[in-house]
Short mmCIF file of C-alpha atoms in Angstrom, two decimals:
data_model
loop_
_atom_site.label_atom_id
_atom_site.label_comp_id
_atom_site.label_asym_id
_atom_site.label_seq_id
_atom_site.Cartn_x
_atom_site.Cartn_y
_atom_site.Cartn_z
CA MET F 1 -11.82 -5.07 -24.66
CA LEU F 2 -11.86 -6.04 -20.90
CA ILE F 3 -8.35 -7.73 -21.14
CA LYS F 4 -7.23 -4.71 -22.52
CA GLU F 5 -8.49 -2.39 -20.30
CA PHE F 6 -6.02 -4.54 -17.57
CA ASP F 7 -3.17 -3.91 -19.51
CA LEU F 8 0.22 -2.52 -18.05
CA SER F 9 2.86 -2.87 -20.33
CA GLY F 10 4.55 0.82 -20.29
CA LYS F 11 3.02 1.66 -17.52
CA VAL F 12 5.45 2.23 -13.97
CA ALA F 13 5.11 1.56 -11.07
CA VAL F 14 6.45 2.09 -7.34
CA ILE F 15 6.21 0.35 -4.07
CA ILE F 16 6.34 1.54 -1.23
CA THR F 17 7.04 -0.34 1.88
CA GLN F 18 8.68 -1.50 4.65
CA SER F 19 8.15 -4.73 6.27
CA GLU F 20 7.93 -8.04 3.59
CA ASN F 21 4.56 -8.18 3.58
CA TRP F 22 3.47 -8.92 0.24
CA ILE F 23 5.68 -7.57 -1.99
CA LYS F 24 7.25 -10.27 -3.90
CA THR F 25 3.64 -10.94 -4.73
CA PHE F 26 2.76 -7.53 -5.27
CA VAL F 27 5.88 -6.90 -7.62
CA ASN F 28 5.20 -10.31 -9.79
CA ALA F 29 1.73 -9.41 -10.48
CA LEU F 30 2.35 -6.23 -11.43
CA ALA F 31 5.35 -7.68 -13.96
CA GLN F 32 3.37 -10.18 -15.21
CA ARG F 33 0.37 -7.53 -16.63
CA GLY F 34 4.09 -5.55 -18.54
CA ALA F 35 4.53 -2.55 -15.89
CA SER F 36 8.01 -1.73 -15.03
CA VAL F 37 8.55 -1.89 -11.28
CA VAL F 38 10.92 -0.42 -8.97
CA PRO F 39 9.70 -2.00 -5.27
CA ILE F 40 11.27 0.13 -2.13
CA THR F 41 12.88 -0.54 0.64
CA ASN F 42 14.60 0.94 3.40
CA ASP F 43 16.23 -2.64 3.12
CA ILE F 44 16.56 -5.29 -0.37
CA SER F 45 19.33 -7.38 2.02
CA SER F 46 17.45 -9.40 4.31
CA GLY F 47 15.67 -10.73 1.37
CA LEU F 48 12.88 -8.93 0.80
CA ILE F 49 13.04 -8.89 -2.74
CA LYS F 50 16.85 -9.95 -5.16
CA GLU F 51 17.16 -7.74 -8.26
CA SER F 52 18.22 -10.47 -9.83
CA GLU F 53 13.91 -11.50 -9.72
CA ILE F 54 12.71 -7.76 -11.55
CA SER F 55 16.51 -7.87 -13.68
CA GLY F 56 15.39 -6.26 -16.35
CA ASP F 57 12.51 -4.25 -18.59
CA ARG F 58 10.42 -5.25 -16.04
CA GLY F 59 12.11 -3.21 -12.85
CA ILE F 60 14.50 -2.62 -10.17
CA ALA F 61 15.12 -2.63 -6.77
CA LEU F 62 16.16 -0.01 -4.48
CA LYS F 63 16.88 0.58 -1.09
CA THR F 64 16.37 3.99 0.74
CA ASN F 65 15.13 5.97 3.77
CA ILE F 66 12.01 5.60 3.19
CA ILE F 67 10.96 8.42 5.63
CA ASN F 68 13.48 10.71 5.62
CA LEU F 69 12.94 13.70 3.33
CA GLU F 70 15.85 14.44 1.07
CA ASP F 71 16.26 10.27 -0.11
CA ILE F 72 12.27 10.47 -0.89
CA ARG F 73 13.28 13.38 -3.30
CA HIS F 74 16.23 11.93 -4.74
CA THR F 75 14.73 8.24 -5.29
CA VAL F 76 11.94 10.11 -7.59
CA GLU F 77 14.86 12.42 -9.05
CA MET F 78 16.34 9.40 -10.21
CA ILE F 79 13.36 6.79 -11.13
CA LEU F 80 12.46 9.01 -12.99
CA SER F 81 15.85 9.57 -14.80
CA LYS F 82 15.35 5.96 -15.89
CA TYR F 83 11.85 6.12 -16.78
CA GLY F 84 10.92 9.45 -17.32
CA LYS F 85 7.65 8.59 -15.78
CA ILE F 86 6.06 7.45 -12.19
CA ASP F 87 1.86 6.18 -13.54
CA ILE F 88 1.32 4.35 -10.33
CA LEU F 89 1.76 4.00 -6.64
CA ILE F 90 1.11 1.60 -3.97
CA ASN F 91 1.93 2.83 -0.55
CA ASN F 92 2.20 -0.46 2.23
CA MET F 93 2.65 1.21 5.07
CA ALA F 94 1.03 -0.67 7.97
CA ILE F 95 3.23 -1.24 10.35
CA GLY F 96 1.26 -2.88 13.52
CA PHE F 97 2.10 -1.86 17.05
CA ALA F 98 -0.07 -3.73 19.76
CA LYS F 99 -0.04 -2.14 23.08
CA PRO F 100 -3.32 -1.34 26.09
CA PHE F 101 -3.81 2.51 25.67
CA SER F 102 -3.00 3.33 29.38
CA ASN F 103 0.30 2.05 29.22
CA SER F 104 1.41 3.50 25.12
CA THR F 105 4.01 5.64 25.11
CA GLU F 106 4.25 9.59 23.31
CA SER F 107 7.30 8.40 21.41
CA GLU F 108 5.69 5.72 20.47
CA TRP F 109 2.63 7.77 18.78
CA ARG F 110 4.81 9.68 17.71
CA ASN F 111 6.49 6.85 16.11
CA ILE F 112 4.63 4.89 14.59
CA ILE F 113 2.02 7.39 13.86
CA ASP F 114 5.95 8.87 11.30
CA LYS F 115 6.30 5.19 9.91
CA ASN F 116 2.06 4.69 9.00
CA LEU F 117 1.44 8.06 8.30
CA ILE F 118 3.59 11.18 7.55
CA CYS F 119 5.39 8.22 5.02
CA LEU F 120 2.67 7.65 2.96
CA MET F 121 1.84 11.17 3.19
CA LEU F 122 5.29 12.26 1.84
CA TRP F 123 5.79 10.33 -1.20
CA CYS F 124 2.12 10.71 -2.24
CA GLN F 125 3.10 14.32 -2.22
CA PHE F 126 6.72 14.10 -4.39
CA VAL F 127 4.32 11.50 -6.48
CA GLY F 128 2.31 13.66 -7.10
CA ARG F 129 3.73 16.56 -7.70
CA HIS F 130 5.47 14.71 -10.88
CA MET F 131 1.01 13.10 -11.40
CA LEU F 132 0.21 17.00 -11.09
CA GLU F 133 2.12 18.17 -13.35
CA ARG F 134 1.44 15.23 -15.90
CA LYS F 135 -2.32 14.74 -15.76
CA SER F 136 -2.24 11.39 -14.43
CA GLY F 137 -1.19 9.03 -12.36
CA ARG F 138 -2.85 6.95 -9.53
CA ILE F 139 -2.65 6.63 -6.69
CA ILE F 140 -3.54 2.54 -4.08
CA ASN F 141 -3.02 2.69 -0.66
CA ILE F 142 -3.03 -0.72 1.09
CA ILE F 143 -3.94 -0.92 4.45
CA SER F 144 -6.23 -1.99 8.10
CA GLY F 145 -10.10 -3.41 7.60
CA LEU F 146 -8.92 -1.61 10.86
CA SER F 147 -9.23 1.68 9.51
CA VAL F 148 -13.04 1.86 9.99
CA ARG F 149 -12.94 -1.09 13.13
CA GLY F 150 -11.87 -1.01 16.88
CA MET F 151 -9.77 -3.73 18.24
CA VAL F 152 -8.48 -3.81 21.75
CA ASN F 153 -5.38 -3.00 22.70
CA ASN F 154 -4.65 -1.31 19.07
CA THR F 155 -5.51 1.88 19.78
CA ILE F 156 -1.88 3.51 18.08
CA TYR F 157 -1.82 1.71 15.08
CA CYS F 158 -6.64 2.02 14.23
CA ALA F 159 -5.34 5.56 13.93
CA THR F 160 -3.18 5.56 12.11
CA MET F 161 -5.16 3.23 9.94
CA GLY F 162 -8.52 5.98 9.66
CA ALA F 163 -6.65 8.27 9.23
CA ILE F 164 -5.40 7.19 5.25
CA HIS F 165 -8.45 5.77 5.04
CA GLN F 166 -9.76 9.77 4.96
CA PHE F 167 -6.55 10.86 3.23
CA THR F 168 -8.06 8.62 0.86
CA LYS F 169 -11.73 10.25 0.33
CA ALA F 170 -9.74 13.63 0.62
CA LEU F 171 -6.55 13.67 -1.79
CA ALA F 172 -9.20 12.01 -4.25
CA LEU F 173 -11.23 14.93 -3.82
CA GLU F 174 -8.23 16.34 -4.60
CA TRP F 175 -6.75 15.54 -7.08
CA ALA F 176 -9.98 14.78 -9.33
CA ARG F 177 -10.07 16.77 -11.55
CA GLU F 178 -5.84 16.72 -12.45
CA ASN F 179 -7.00 13.33 -13.84
CA ILE F 180 -5.36 11.36 -10.41
CA ARG F 181 -7.06 8.34 -8.97
CA VAL F 182 -6.70 7.73 -4.94
CA ASN F 183 -7.56 4.75 -3.74
CA SER F 184 -7.56 2.03 -1.08
CA ILE F 185 -7.36 -1.85 -0.33
CA ALA F 186 -8.17 -2.43 3.34
CA PHE F 187 -7.59 -5.62 4.32
CA GLY F 188 -8.40 -8.30 6.64
CA HIS F 189 -6.62 -11.58 8.73
CA MET F 190 -4.60 -12.53 6.31
CA LEU F 191 -2.50 -15.82 6.52
CA SER F 192 0.75 -16.19 8.53
CA GLY F 193 4.21 -17.87 8.70
CA ASP F 194 4.20 -17.68 11.88
CA ASN F 195 3.37 -21.92 13.43
CA GLY F 196 3.17 -20.82 16.88
CA LYS F 197 -0.70 -18.78 15.95
CA GLN F 198 -2.05 -21.66 14.98
CA VAL F 199 -4.44 -21.08 17.74
CA ILE F 200 -5.20 -17.49 17.39
CA ASN F 201 -6.19 -18.17 13.03
CA ASP F 202 -8.66 -20.98 14.13
CA MET F 203 -10.35 -18.44 15.83
CA LEU F 204 -9.79 -15.65 13.81
CA ILE F 205 -11.94 -18.14 11.33
CA ARG F 206 -14.86 -18.07 12.94
CA TYR F 207 -15.34 -15.17 12.69
CA ILE F 208 -14.71 -14.53 8.93
CA PRO F 209 -17.80 -15.69 6.41
CA LEU F 210 -15.64 -17.42 3.67
CA ARG F 211 -14.34 -19.47 6.32
CA ARG F 212 -10.68 -18.44 6.39
CA LEU F 213 -8.34 -16.07 6.22
CA GLY F 214 -6.34 -14.56 3.69
CA GLU F 215 -3.51 -14.69 1.40
CA PRO F 216 -0.98 -12.31 -0.42
CA LEU F 217 -2.99 -13.56 -4.54
CA ASP F 218 -6.88 -12.10 -2.78
CA LEU F 219 -5.35 -8.46 -2.66
CA THR F 220 -3.91 -8.95 -5.85
CA GLY F 221 -7.32 -8.40 -8.13
CA PRO F 222 -7.50 -5.32 -6.51
CA LEU F 223 -4.32 -4.26 -6.72
CA ILE F 224 -4.09 -4.82 -10.84
CA PHE F 225 -8.15 -3.64 -11.34
CA LEU F 226 -6.99 -0.10 -9.78
CA SER F 227 -3.79 0.42 -11.27
CA SER F 228 -5.46 -0.13 -14.38
CA ASP F 229 -7.80 1.67 -17.68
CA ALA F 230 -10.06 -1.49 -15.99
CA SER F 231 -11.13 1.44 -12.86
CA ASP F 232 -10.62 4.46 -14.74
CA TYR F 233 -13.87 6.66 -12.83
CA ILE F 234 -13.56 4.95 -9.36
CA THR F 235 -11.68 7.04 -7.16
CA GLY F 236 -11.15 8.31 -2.83
CA GLU F 237 -12.69 4.61 -2.55
CA THR F 238 -11.36 1.69 -0.45
CA PHE F 239 -12.25 -1.68 -1.49
CA PHE F 240 -12.64 -4.58 1.15
CA VAL F 241 -10.39 -7.40 0.67
CA ASP F 242 -12.05 -9.42 3.64
CA GLY F 243 -13.66 -12.51 3.53
CA GLY F 244 -16.76 -9.87 4.51
CA LEU F 245 -15.58 -9.90 8.28
CA ILE F 246 -16.44 -6.37 7.76
CA CYS F 247 -19.82 -7.29 6.55
CA HIS F 248 -20.96 -7.33 10.75
CA GLY F 249 -20.04 -3.54 11.12
#
């Protein structure tokens, strides 16, 4: 019974992303469990993901301006025309920004708020209207553990992540009676392909109870769980995937 509950066959999952962070891992994990996956980004020609990697029934990769109102509307209509529905919306908007608060500018604040928060709001709204009509859907927001913790020189980033953390709770309450579940996955310190960060990574590991940095595969378990019927009685929650770092308070 449990294995059946994790099955995503017949489901249509849309992933919105602004960077290469974990997108291929997410696509493969969802597709392997039977979902048709539509990753959407500003640029699929940059090596983010090739359409051939998810060709056929497993899905299509789309390029669009993910923060433009009309482009979002057109893209959602295109997906609905092809698949007839959207069951799962995954928002992966966590664009980092580090700078001392005293030196940050209004334009920098507006830029990060647009990319991290407004973009997510627009996709939730457009896809959510379709889910409200069907009275069915799952929304999963990928955020940072800094949504509930502070970090020096990361005021803008922490503010937007904290906003999405609260957004998740409020929207979950608003749409619960419409059979739409809204949850978040908060990641901790993750591995980077930049070898120059090894010294920093070694320092970070000292503060992580599990004594290692996270990997993209660490996020796929909660992602599949929240996408599937196995999480049918869960909404408004944030799952912290951070090696126990949140336990420090």
